[in-house]
Coordinates of C-alpha atoms in Angstrom, one line a residue:
X1 CA -9.2 40.7 16.0
X2 CA -7.5 37.4 15.1
X3 CA -5.8 37.1 18.6
X4 CA -9.3 37.7 20.2
X5 CA -11.0 35.0 18.1
X6 CA -8.2 32.5 18.8
X7 CA -8.5 33.1 22.6
X8 CA -12.2 32.5 22.3
X9 CA -11.7 29.4 20.3
X10 CA -9.2 28.2 23.0
X11 CA -11.7 28.8 25.8
X12 CA -14.5 27.2 23.8
X13 CA -16.6 30.3 23.9
X14 CA -17.6 33.3 21.9
X15 CA -16.1 36.7 21.7
X16 CA -19.0 38.1 23.9
X17 CA -18.2 35.4 26.6
X18 CA -14.4 35.8 26.7
X19 CA -13.9 39.4 27.8
X20 CA -12.1 38.4 30.9
X21 CA -9.7 36.0 28.9
X22 CA -8.9 38.4 26.2
X23 CA -6.2 41.1 26.0
X24 CA -7.3 44.4 27.5
X25 CA -6.8 46.4 24.2
X26 CA -5.8 45.9 20.5
X27 CA -2.2 46.9 20.8
X28 CA -0.7 43.4 21.5
X29 CA 0.8 42.6 18.3
X30 CA 4.2 42.8 16.6
X31 CA 4.4 46.3 15.2
X32 CA 6.2 47.3 12.0
X33 CA 9.3 49.5 12.1
X34 CA 7.4 52.5 10.9
X35 CA 4.8 52.0 13.9
X36 CA 7.5 51.7 16.5
X37 CA 9.5 54.6 15.1
X38 CA 6.3 56.8 15.2
X39 CA 5.4 55.5 18.8
X40 CA 9.1 56.3 20.1
X41 CA 9.8 59.4 17.9
X42 CA 10.8 61.3 21.1
X43 CA 13.3 58.6 21.9
X44 CA 15.0 57.4 18.7
X45 CA 18.0 56.0 20.5
X46 CA 15.8 53.6 22.2
X47 CA 14.8 52.0 18.9
X48 CA 18.5 52.0 17.8
X49 CA 19.5 50.3 21.0
X50 CA 17.1 47.4 20.5
X51 CA 19.0 46.6 17.1
X52 CA 22.4 46.7 18.8
X53 CA 21.1 44.4 21.5
X54 CA 19.8 42.0 18.7
X55 CA 23.1 42.1 16.9
X56 CA 24.8 40.8 20.3
X57 CA 22.5 38.0 20.6
X58 CA 23.1 34.7 18.8
X59 CA 21.8 31.1 19.1
X60 CA 22.2 28.1 17.0
X61 CA 19.7 25.5 17.6
X62 CA 21.9 22.5 16.5
X63 CA 24.9 23.6 18.7
X64 CA 23.9 25.7 21.6
X65 CA 21.6 23.3 23.3
X66 CA 23.2 21.0 25.8
X67 CA 21.8 17.8 24.1
X68 CA 23.6 14.5 24.0
X69 CA 22.4 11.1 23.1
X70 CA 22.7 8.6 25.8
X71 CA 26.2 7.0 26.1
X72 CA 26.5 3.3 25.2
X73 CA 28.7 1.4 27.7
X74 CA 29.5 -1.8 26.0
X75 CA 29.5 -5.2 27.8
X76 CA 33.1 -5.9 26.9
X77 CA 34.3 -2.4 27.9
X78 CA 35.7 -1.7 24.3
X79 CA 34.8 1.5 22.5
X80 CA 31.5 1.5 20.7
X81 CA 33.0 1.8 17.3
X82 CA 35.1 -1.4 17.8
X83 CA 32.1 -3.3 19.4
X84 CA 29.9 -2.4 16.5
X85 CA 32.6 -3.4 13.9
X86 CA 33.3 -6.7 15.5
X87 CA 29.4 -7.5 15.5
X88 CA 29.1 -6.6 11.9
X89 CA 32.2 -8.5 10.7
X90 CA 31.0 -11.7 12.4
X91 CA 27.6 -11.4 10.7
X92 CA 29.1 -10.5 7.4
X93 CA 31.0 -13.8 7.4
X94 CA 27.8 -15.7 8.3
X95 CA 25.5 -14.0 5.7
X96 CA 27.8 -13.4 2.8
X97 CA 30.3 -16.3 3.2
X98 CA 28.3 -18.7 1.1
X99 CA 27.6 -16.2 -1.8
X100 CA 29.7 -15.5 -4.9
X101 CA 33.0 -13.7 -4.4
X102 CA 31.8 -10.4 -6.2
X103 CA 28.9 -10.1 -3.8
X104 CA 31.2 -10.8 -0.9
X105 CA 33.8 -8.1 -1.9
X106 CA 31.1 -5.5 -2.5
X107 CA 29.7 -6.2 0.8
X108 CA 33.1 -5.9 2.5
X109 CA 33.7 -2.6 0.7
X110 CA 30.1 -1.2 1.6
X111 CA 30.7 -2.2 5.3
X112 CA 34.2 -0.6 5.5
X113 CA 32.8 2.7 4.1
X114 CA 29.7 2.6 6.4
X115 CA 31.9 1.9 9.5
X116 CA 34.0 4.8 8.5
X117 CA 31.0 7.3 8.1
X118 CA 29.6 6.0 11.6
X119 CA 33.0 6.6 13.2
X120 CA 33.3 10.0 11.5
X121 CA 29.9 11.2 12.9
X122 CA 30.2 9.3 16.3
X123 CA 27.1 7.2 15.7
X124 CA 28.1 3.7 17.0
X125 CA 26.2 4.1 20.1
X126 CA 23.1 5.2 18.2
X127 CA 23.2 2.0 16.1
X128 CA 23.9 -0.2 19.1
X129 CA 20.9 1.5 21.0
X130 CA 18.7 0.3 18.1
X131 CA 20.1 -3.1 18.3
X132 CA 19.1 -3.3 22.1
X133 CA 15.7 -2.1 21.2
X134 CA 15.1 -4.8 18.7
X135 CA 16.3 -7.3 21.3
X136 CA 13.8 -5.8 23.7
X137 CA 11.1 -6.0 21.0
X138 CA 11.8 -9.7 20.4
X139 CA 11.3 -10.3 24.2
X140 CA 8.1 -8.3 24.2
X141 CA 6.8 -10.3 21.0
X142 CA 7.5 -13.6 22.9
X143 CA 5.6 -12.4 25.9
X144 CA 2.6 -10.9 23.9
X145 CA 2.2 -13.9 21.8
X146 CA 3.3 -16.6 24.4
X147 CA 5.6 -17.9 21.7
X148 CA 6.6 -21.5 21.4
X149 CA 10.3 -21.9 22.0
X150 CA 10.4 -24.7 19.4
X151 CA 9.1 -22.5 16.6
X152 CA 11.6 -21.5 13.9
X153 CA 13.2 -18.3 14.7
X154 CA 14.1 -17.0 11.4
X155 CA 10.8 -15.2 10.8
X156 CA 11.2 -12.1 13.0
X157 CA 7.9 -10.3 13.4
X158 CA 9.2 -8.3 16.3
X159 CA 10.3 -5.5 14.0
X160 CA 11.2 -4.6 10.7
X161 CA 13.2 -1.6 9.3
X162 CA 11.7 0.7 6.6
X163 CA 12.9 3.9 4.8
X164 CA 16.3 4.9 3.9
X165 CA 18.0 2.9 6.5
X166 CA 17.2 -0.3 4.6
X167 CA 20.0 0.9 2.3
X168 CA 22.5 0.4 5.0
X169 CA 24.5 -2.9 5.3
X170 CA 25.2 -2.1 9.1
X171 CA 21.3 -2.0 9.6
X172 CA 21.0 -5.2 7.7
X173 CA 23.9 -7.0 9.7
X174 CA 22.6 -5.9 13.1
X175 CA 19.0 -7.0 12.5
X176 CA 17.5 -3.5 11.9
X177 CA 16.7 -4.4 8.3
X178 CA 15.8 -7.7 6.5
X179 CA 16.7 -6.5 3.0
X180 CA 20.2 -7.2 1.6
X181 CA 21.3 -3.8 0.3
X182 CA 24.1 -5.3 -1.9
X183 CA 21.8 -7.7 -3.7
X184 CA 19.2 -5.1 -4.3
X185 CA 21.6 -2.4 -5.2
X186 CA 20.3 0.1 -2.6
X187 CA 21.8 3.6 -2.3
X188 CA 23.5 4.6 0.9
X189 CA 23.8 8.3 0.4
X190 CA 20.2 9.1 1.4
X191 CA 20.9 7.7 4.8
X192 CA 24.7 8.3 5.4
X193 CA 27.1 10.5 3.8
X194 CA 30.2 12.6 4.8
X195 CA 28.3 15.9 5.1
X196 CA 25.4 14.5 7.2
X197 CA 23.1 17.4 7.9
X198 CA 21.1 15.6 10.7
X199 CA 21.0 12.4 12.6
X200 CA 20.1 9.3 10.4
X201 CA 16.4 8.4 10.6
X202 CA 15.7 4.7 11.3
X203 CA 11.9 3.7 11.1
X204 CA 10.9 0.4 12.6
X205 CA 7.6 -1.4 12.1
X206 CA 6.1 -3.6 14.7
X207 CA 2.8 -5.5 15.0
X208 CA 0.3 -3.3 16.8
X209 CA 0.4 -5.3 20.0
X210 CA 4.1 -5.4 20.2
X211 CA 4.5 -1.8 19.4
X212 CA 2.2 -0.6 22.2
X213 CA 3.8 -2.7 24.8
X214 CA 7.4 -1.8 23.5
X215 CA 6.5 1.9 23.7
X216 CA 5.1 1.6 27.3
X217 CA 8.3 0.0 28.4
X218 CA 10.5 2.4 26.7
X219 CA 8.6 5.5 28.3
X220 CA 8.2 4.1 31.7
X221 CA 11.1 1.8 32.6
X222 CA 14.1 3.1 34.4
X223 CA 17.5 3.2 32.7
X224 CA 19.9 0.3 32.8
X225 CA 23.5 1.0 34.0
X226 CA 26.4 -1.4 33.7
X227 CA 25.9 -4.3 36.0
X228 CA 22.3 -4.1 35.8
X229 CA 20.7 -7.6 35.6
X230 CA 17.4 -6.6 33.9
X231 CA 17.5 -8.5 30.5
X232 CA 17.3 -6.8 27.2
X233 CA 16.3 -3.3 28.5
X234 CA 17.8 -0.5 26.3
X235 CA 20.6 1.8 27.9
X236 CA 19.3 5.4 28.2
X237 CA 21.8 6.9 30.4
X238 CA 25.6 6.8 30.5
X239 CA 28.0 5.9 33.4
X240 CA 28.0 9.5 34.7
X241 CA 24.2 9.5 35.1
X242 CA 22.6 8.9 38.4
X243 CA 22.1 5.1 39.3
X244 CA 18.5 5.0 38.4
X245 CA 16.7 7.7 36.6
X246 CA 13.0 8.0 35.5
X247 CA 13.0 7.6 31.9
X248 CA 10.0 9.9 31.6
X249 CA 12.5 12.7 32.3
X250 CA 14.7 11.6 29.3
X251 CA 12.3 10.3 26.9
X252 CA 9.3 12.1 25.2
X253 CA 7.1 11.7 22.2
X254 CA 7.4 14.1 19.2
X255 CA 4.5 16.3 18.4
X256 CA 2.8 17.3 15.3
X257 CA 0.8 20.6 14.5
X258 CA -2.3 20.0 12.5
X259 CA -3.2 23.3 10.7
X260 CA -6.4 25.1 10.0
X261 CA -7.9 24.3 6.5
X262 CA -10.9 25.9 5.2
X263 CA -13.6 23.7 7.0
X264 CA -12.0 23.8 10.4
X265 CA -11.5 27.6 10.1
X266 CA -15.1 28.0 9.2
X267 CA -16.4 26.0 12.2
X268 CA -14.0 27.3 14.8
X269 CA -13.9 31.0 13.9
X270 CA -17.7 31.0 13.1
X271 CA -18.5 29.7 16.6
X272 CA -16.3 32.4 18.2
X273 CA -18.1 35.0 16.1
X274 CA -21.5 33.6 17.5
X275 CA -22.8 32.5 14.1
X276 CA -25.3 29.6 14.1
X277 CA -23.7 26.2 14.2
X278 CA -26.2 24.6 11.7
X279 CA -25.2 27.3 9.1
X280 CA -21.6 26.9 9.8
X281 CA -21.9 23.2 9.2
X282 CA -23.8 23.6 6.0
X283 CA -21.1 26.0 4.7
X284 CA -18.1 23.8 5.8
X285 CA -19.8 20.8 4.0
X286 CA -20.5 22.7 0.9
X287 CA -17.0 24.1 0.7
X288 CA -14.4 22.3 -1.4
X289 CA -10.8 21.6 -0.6
X290 CA -9.4 25.1 -1.5
X291 CA -7.5 27.1 1.0
X292 CA -9.4 29.1 3.7
X293 CA -8.2 32.3 1.8
X294 CA -10.6 31.4 -0.9
X295 CA -13.7 31.3 1.5
X296 CA -15.2 34.4 -0.2
X297 CA -15.3 32.6 -3.6
X298 CA -16.7 29.3 -2.0
X299 CA -19.6 31.4 -0.3
X300 CA -20.4 33.1 -3.6
X301 CA -20.6 29.7 -5.3
X302 CA -23.2 28.4 -2.8
X303 CA -26.8 29.7 -3.4
X304 CA -27.5 29.8 0.4
X305 CA -24.6 32.0 1.3
X306 CA -24.2 34.2 -1.8
X307 CA -26.0 37.1 -0.3
X308 CA -24.2 37.0 3.1
X309 CA -20.6 37.7 1.7
X310 CA -20.8 41.3 2.7
X311 CA -23.0 40.9 6.0
X312 CA -20.9 42.2 8.9
X313 CA -20.2 38.8 10.9
X314 CA -20.0 36.8 7.7
X315 CA -17.5 39.3 6.4
X316 CA -15.6 39.0 9.6
X317 CA -15.6 35.2 9.2
X318 CA -14.1 35.5 5.8
X319 CA -11.4 37.8 7.1
X320 CA -10.6 35.6 10.0
X321 CA -10.6 32.4 7.9
X322 CA -8.1 34.0 5.5
X323 CA -5.8 34.9 8.5
X324 CA -6.0 31.5 10.1
X325 CA -5.3 29.5 6.8
X326 CA -2.3 27.2 7.6
X327 CA -1.9 28.3 11.3
X328 CA -1.5 25.5 13.7
X329 CA -4.9 24.4 15.1
X330 CA -3.7 22.2 18.1
X331 CA -0.9 20.1 19.2
X332 CA -1.0 16.4 18.4
X333 CA 1.1 13.3 18.9
X334 CA 3.6 12.0 16.1
X335 CA 2.7 8.6 14.9
X336 CA 5.5 6.9 16.7
X337 CA 8.6 9.4 17.1
X338 CA 10.4 9.3 20.5
X339 CA 13.4 11.4 21.5
X340 CA 15.9 10.2 24.1
X341 CA 18.4 12.3 25.9
X342 CA 21.2 11.8 28.5
X343 CA 20.0 15.0 30.2
X344 CA 16.5 15.7 31.4
X345 CA 14.5 16.9 28.4
X346 CA 12.7 19.6 30.5
X347 CA 16.0 21.5 30.4
X348 CA 16.0 21.6 26.6
X349 CA 12.5 21.7 25.3
X350 CA 9.0 22.3 26.6
X351 CA 7.3 19.0 27.7
X352 CA 3.6 18.4 28.7
X353 CA 1.7 15.3 29.7
X354 CA 0.3 13.4 26.8
X355 CA -3.5 12.1 26.7
X356 CA -2.3 8.6 27.8
X357 CA -1.0 8.4 31.3
X358 CA 2.7 7.8 31.7
X359 CA 3.6 9.4 28.4
X360 CA 5.0 12.9 27.7
X361 CA 4.9 15.1 24.7
X362 CA 7.6 17.5 23.6
X363 CA 6.3 20.7 21.9
X364 CA 8.7 20.4 18.9
X365 CA 7.6 18.6 15.6
X366 CA 9.9 16.2 13.7
X367 CA 11.4 19.1 11.5
X368 CA 12.4 21.0 14.7
X369 CA 13.7 18.0 16.3
X370 CA 15.8 17.3 13.3
X371 CA 17.1 20.9 13.2
X372 CA 18.2 20.6 16.8
X373 CA 19.9 17.3 15.9
X374 CA 17.9 15.4 18.5
X375 CA 17.8 11.7 17.9
X376 CA 14.4 10.6 17.2
X377 CA 13.4 6.9 17.2
X378 CA 10.3 6.0 15.3
X379 CA 8.2 3.1 16.5
X380 CA 5.5 2.5 14.0
X381 CA 2.5 0.1 14.1
X382 CA 2.0 -2.0 10.9
X383 CA -1.2 -4.0 10.8
X384 CA 0.2 -6.3 8.1
X385 CA 2.8 -7.5 10.4
X386 CA 0.1 -8.3 12.9
X387 CA -1.9 -10.2 10.3
X388 CA 1.2 -12.1 9.1
X389 CA 2.0 -13.2 12.6
X390 CA -1.6 -14.2 13.4
X391 CA -1.8 -16.1 10.0
X392 CA 1.3 -18.0 10.9
X393 CA -0.2 -18.9 14.3
X394 CA -3.3 -20.1 12.8
X395 CA -1.3 -22.3 10.3
X396 CA 0.7 -23.9 13.1
X397 CA -2.4 -24.5 15.3
X398 CA -4.6 -25.9 12.5
X399 CA -1.9 -27.7 10.3
X400 CA 1.0 -28.5 12.5
X401 CA 3.4 -26.6 10.3
X402 CA 5.1 -23.2 10.6
X403 CA 6.0 -21.7 7.1
X404 CA 9.3 -19.9 7.5
X405 CA 8.8 -16.8 5.5
X406 CA 12.6 -16.1 5.6
X407 CA 13.0 -19.1 3.3
X408 CA 10.0 -19.1 0.8
X409 CA 11.0 -18.8 -2.8
X410 CA 10.7 -15.2 -4.1
X411 CA 10.0 -16.4 -7.6
X412 CA 6.8 -18.4 -7.3
X413 CA 5.2 -18.1 -10.7
X414 CA 1.6 -18.8 -9.3
X415 CA 2.0 -15.7 -6.9
X416 CA 3.0 -13.5 -9.6
X417 CA 0.1 -14.8 -11.9
X418 CA -2.3 -13.8 -9.1
X419 CA -0.7 -10.4 -8.7
X420 CA -0.7 -9.8 -12.5
X421 CA -4.4 -10.5 -12.5
X422 CA -5.1 -7.8 -9.9
X423 CA -6.3 -10.4 -7.5
X424 CA -4.7 -8.5 -4.6
X425 CA -7.6 -7.6 -2.3
X426 CA -6.0 -7.8 1.3
X427 CA -2.4 -7.9 0.0
X428 CA -0.1 -5.2 1.6
X429 CA 0.5 -2.1 -0.6
X430 CA -0.8 -3.4 -3.9
X431 CA -4.6 -3.8 -3.0
X432 CA -5.9 -0.3 -3.9
X433 CA -8.2 0.3 -6.9
X434 CA -5.4 2.3 -8.7
X435 CA -3.0 -0.6 -8.1
X436 CA -5.4 -3.3 -9.1
X437 CA -5.9 -1.3 -12.4
X438 CA -2.2 -0.8 -12.8
X439 CA -1.0 -4.4 -12.2
X440 CA -2.3 -6.1 -15.4
X441 CA -0.6 -3.3 -17.4
X442 CA 2.8 -3.4 -15.6
X443 CA 2.7 -7.2 -15.0
X444 CA 5.4 -7.6 -12.2
X445 CA 7.2 -10.9 -12.3
X446 CA 10.1 -10.3 -9.8
X447 CA 10.7 -8.7 -6.5
X448 CA 12.5 -5.9 -8.3
X449 CA 9.3 -5.3 -10.3
X450 CA 7.3 -5.3 -7.2
X451 CA 9.7 -2.7 -5.7
X452 CA 8.8 -0.4 -8.6
X453 CA 5.1 -1.3 -8.3
X454 CA 5.0 -0.2 -4.6
X455 CA 6.7 3.2 -5.5
X456 CA 4.8 4.1 -8.6
X457 CA 1.2 4.7 -7.3
X458 CA 2.2 7.6 -5.1
X459 CA 1.9 11.5 -5.2
X460 CA 5.5 11.9 -6.3
X461 CA 5.5 10.0 -9.5
X462 CA 2.1 11.2 -10.3
X463 CA 3.1 14.8 -9.6
X464 CA 6.3 14.3 -11.6
X465 CA 4.5 12.9 -14.6
X466 CA 6.2 9.5 -14.4
X467 CA 3.4 6.9 -14.2
X468 CA 2.0 6.9 -17.7
X469 CA 5.5 7.1 -19.4
X470 CA 6.8 4.2 -17.3
X471 CA 3.7 2.0 -18.1
X472 CA 4.1 2.7 -21.7
X473 CA 7.8 1.9 -21.7
X474 CA 7.2 -1.3 -19.8
X475 CA 4.7 -2.4 -22.4
X476 CA 7.0 -1.5 -25.1
X477 CA 4.8 1.3 -26.7
X478 CA 7.3 4.1 -26.2
X479 CA 11.0 4.2 -26.3
X480 CA 13.0 4.7 -23.3
X481 CA 14.6 8.3 -23.3
X482 CA 16.5 10.3 -20.9
X483 CA 16.6 14.2 -20.4
X484 CA 20.4 14.0 -20.6
X485 CA 22.8 11.1 -21.2
X486 CA 24.2 11.8 -17.7
X487 CA 20.9 10.5 -16.2
X488 CA 21.0 7.0 -18.1
X489 CA 22.9 5.1 -15.2
X490 CA 20.6 6.7 -12.6
X491 CA 17.3 6.0 -14.3
X492 CA 18.0 2.9 -16.2
X493 CA 16.2 0.4 -13.9
X494 CA 13.0 2.7 -13.9
X495 CA 13.1 3.2 -17.7
X496 CA 14.1 6.7 -17.8
X497 CA 11.6 8.1 -15.3
X498 CA 12.2 9.2 -11.6
X499 CA 10.4 6.9 -9.2
X500 CA 12.6 6.8 -6.1
X501 CA 13.9 9.4 -3.7
X502 CA 17.4 8.1 -4.1
X503 CA 17.2 9.0 -7.7
X504 CA 16.7 12.6 -6.7
X505 CA 20.0 12.6 -4.9
X506 CA 21.7 10.6 -7.8
X507 CA 20.4 12.8 -10.5
X508 CA 21.6 16.0 -8.6
X509 CA 25.1 14.4 -8.2
X510 CA 25.0 13.3 -11.9
X511 CA 23.8 16.6 -13.5
X512 CA 25.1 19.2 -11.0
X513 CA 28.1 17.3 -9.6
X514 CA 26.7 17.6 -6.1
X515 CA 28.1 15.6 -3.3
X516 CA 25.7 13.2 -1.5
X517 CA 25.4 15.6 1.3
X518 CA 24.5 18.6 -0.9
X519 CA 22.1 16.4 -2.9
X520 CA 20.4 15.3 0.5
X521 CA 20.1 18.9 1.5
X522 CA 18.4 19.5 -1.9
X523 CA 16.0 16.7 -1.3
X524 CA 15.2 17.8 2.3
X525 CA 14.5 21.3 1.1
X526 CA 12.1 19.9 -1.5
X527 CA 10.3 17.7 0.9
X528 CA 9.6 20.4 3.6
X529 CA 6.6 22.7 3.7
X530 CA 8.8 25.7 4.6
X531 CA 11.3 25.2 1.6
X532 CA 10.7 28.1 -0.8
X533 CA 13.7 30.2 0.3
X534 CA 15.9 27.0 0.6
X535 CA 15.0 26.1 -2.8
X536 CA 15.9 29.4 -4.2
X537 CA 19.2 29.2 -2.6
X538 CA 20.0 25.8 -4.1
X539 CA 19.0 26.6 -7.6
X540 CA 22.1 28.7 -8.2
X541 CA 24.6 26.2 -7.2
X542 CA 22.6 23.6 -9.1
X543 CA 22.6 25.4 -12.4
X544 CA 26.3 26.3 -11.8
X545 CA 27.3 22.7 -11.3
X546 CA 25.3 21.7 -14.3
X547 CA 27.0 24.2 -16.7
X548 CA 30.3 23.0 -15.3
X549 CA 29.2 19.4 -16.3
X550 CA 28.4 20.5 -19.7
X551 CA 24.6 20.5 -19.2
X552 CA 22.7 23.6 -20.7
X553 CA 20.6 25.7 -18.4
X554 CA 17.3 24.8 -20.0
X555 CA 18.0 21.0 -19.4
X556 CA 19.1 21.7 -15.9
X557 CA 15.9 23.6 -15.2
X558 CA 13.9 20.8 -16.6
X559 CA 15.4 18.3 -14.4
X560 CA 15.3 20.6 -11.3
X561 CA 11.6 21.1 -11.8
X562 CA 11.0 17.4 -12.2
X563 CA 13.0 16.7 -9.0
X564 CA 10.8 19.5 -7.3
X565 CA 7.6 17.9 -8.4
X566 CA 8.7 14.4 -7.2
X567 CA 10.9 14.8 -3.9
X568 CA 8.0 15.8 -1.5
X569 CA 5.9 12.7 -1.9
X570 CA 8.3 10.1 -3.3
X571 CA 9.4 6.7 -1.8
X572 CA 12.9 5.9 -1.1
X573 CA 13.8 2.6 -3.1
X574 CA 15.1 1.1 0.4
X575 CA 11.6 1.8 1.7
X576 CA 9.9 0.4 -1.3
X577 CA 12.0 -2.8 -1.2
X578 CA 11.0 -3.3 2.5
X579 CA 7.3 -2.9 1.6
X580 CA 7.6 -5.0 -1.7
X581 CA 9.0 -8.0 0.3
X582 CA 6.0 -7.9 2.7
X583 CA 3.7 -7.5 -0.2
X584 CA 5.1 -10.7 -1.7
X585 CA 4.9 -12.6 1.6
X586 CA 1.2 -11.5 2.1
X587 CA 0.4 -12.5 -1.4
X588 CA 2.2 -15.9 -0.9
X589 CA 0.1 -16.5 2.3
X590 CA -3.1 -15.6 0.4
X591 CA -2.4 -18.0 -2.4
X592 CA -1.2 -20.9 -0.2
X593 CA -3.2 -20.5 3.0
X594 CA -6.3 -18.5 2.0
X595 CA -8.3 -19.7 4.9
X596 CA -5.8 -18.5 7.6
X597 CA -5.0 -15.4 5.6
X598 CA -8.6 -14.1 5.5
X599 CA -9.3 -15.1 9.1
X600 CA -6.2 -13.0 10.3
X601 CA -7.3 -10.3 7.8
X602 CA -10.7 -10.0 9.4
X603 CA -9.3 -10.0 12.9
X604 CA -6.9 -7.1 12.2
X605 CA -9.5 -4.6 11.0
X606 CA -9.5 -1.7 10.4
X607 CA -6.7 -2.0 7.8
X608 CA -6.3 -1.4 4.2
X609 CA -9.1 -0.2 1.7
X610 CA -12.0 -2.6 2.1
X611 CA -14.8 -3.2 4.6
X612 CA -15.2 -6.7 6.2
X613 CA -18.1 -7.3 3.9
X614 CA -16.0 -6.7 0.9
X615 CA -13.3 -9.2 2.3
X616 CA -15.8 -11.7 3.2
X617 CA -17.1 -11.6 -0.5
X618 CA -13.5 -11.9 -1.8
X619 CA -12.8 -14.9 0.6
X620 CA -16.0 -16.6 -0.9
X621 CA -14.7 -16.1 -4.4
X622 CA -11.7 -17.9 -3.4
X623 CA -13.7 -20.9 -2.2
X624 CA -13.4 -20.2 1.6
X625 CA -16.5 -20.8 3.5
X626 CA -17.3 -18.0 5.9
X627 CA -19.8 -19.1 8.6
X628 CA -22.1 -16.9 10.4
X629 CA -21.6 -16.1 14.1
X630 CA -22.7 -18.8 16.4
X631 CA -23.1 -17.9 20.1
X632 CA -22.5 -21.7 21.0
X633 CA -19.5 -22.2 18.8
X634 CA -17.9 -19.0 18.1
X635 CA -15.4 -16.7 20.0
X636 CA -14.8 -13.0 20.2
X637 CA -12.5 -13.2 17.2
X638 CA -12.7 -15.0 13.9
X639 CA -11.4 -18.6 14.1
X640 CA -10.3 -21.4 11.6
X641 CA -12.1 -24.7 12.2
X642 CA -12.0 -28.1 10.2
X643 CA -14.6 -28.6 7.8
X644 CA -16.1 -31.9 6.1
X645 CA -13.8 -33.5 3.8
X646 CA -10.7 -32.2 5.6
X647 CA -10.9 -28.7 4.3
X648 CA -11.0 -25.7 6.6
X649 CA -13.3 -22.8 6.9

């Protein structure tokens, strides 16, 4: 019955209208062992033979696919590991040379360790491909914005790293990250470790316009071989590949599978059953956010549907909604994930044309791609980068100056005064109502405080019960305590509570003696939907390691449960650090250049939590005049113009 309903949904018709499309009988389902044994009772050896055949079949997704990431032939002909090391050591001398000796030595130590891990996992070409992509993005940004060559180049709006990769000094030195991992004490094990279970994940944020053009070029250009003259086009095939290969054969977007929830199950299954659409719409709107398996209870709660719970078709709807709960509803496109291969992807994974011409979609989601050890490159559009870039353009056009955000002071007391007041409408990551209520209580005064602030109003800390204890401890109304003394070095910076994903790894390493690879396996199991079995398998080694470390089982269970509550929805500290810096930069622009900031904010809608009317009201509260549209003077987008008295509006 479920199969019939899903076929009717697929063909946008009802059960009565889909006889030709449906299976001819009701036997097309995976039968139990008992049912099969009964059907083949005269041929028991046939059933036994299927088991013997199955035992002879083996397949490992990670090793049996003939997948290989594109080679990276270097310009100099040297091995990619040596080429990457030379680039990094040159940058290390430039960036850390003027700093104090302790920082220089720690940077050298971290670089040596990272280069060892990169060589161990043969990832040098992976990082160099990303470096090429950033160079291409820089070219695209110059073309998109018709950038003035005389403009200072330290501010790089072309792309910014986010996520755990920000903790890598190699990413910092080759331009994939703008956060110093040594100064900010960022943890590497979340990104790279000896027991790396999957390919490292590097997320890159781009302004919207740059991201669209960059993605178009990546998916449509042909590959570049050694000797190609096309500038700054990333390599996608190695020297053994055909001279010119369509990248559409070797690059595809990752998909996602939106699943059925109660409202979509009601509407889709109800239409297939021929129930009135108006009634289905009323039931869907009246249902809460419980699972579709709770539909009978939801109907009993609603007066208009209470008497229909046992009616034949409505009873059928309840049964089908329960079966559909959590099933994939359709295939959708991942927000920015692209997989690249040195072999045609059609030999490895199902591929279908995407909705946008020239793009192709693979039929695996990010977890399946990760399990197969495909390399996924994430190109994400970040509206705040578009806003910041446009704001700088407006400042240059109207004032003849270009603020270099790479050199602004990060300890401006006026900026932090504004943040502590909760005056943050339009400011990246700290403008929500929850943040505006929290900021006067936590009173951040440094970038380090902002890193915590960006991470704290998230489902992970809320689920893990960390928010209120942190605020009370920050205010001095509660002493800082730790569930075990071994956790003090891990949680000292967050006053004894878990706020960052890296702390999940570090806590597992401290309490249970896990290696960085084992701890990352634990975090990944906690953060996946299909993780219950994996979690059960990891509990035994966790408690065994805790007992060996002198931690009693009750304390180990307490820590394990806190990690479980947090890991699925927490921020990495490195990710939070990248966002905190952009939050400070947007606050700095709002304070010092409010006219240009609000103009760019209105031009880059939709973005953030507030409607344009609210943003206009906030601009007026900051003494910015907002003029009505004028067909004789205005343009398609908001503009800044000089006002009487030398001000701007």
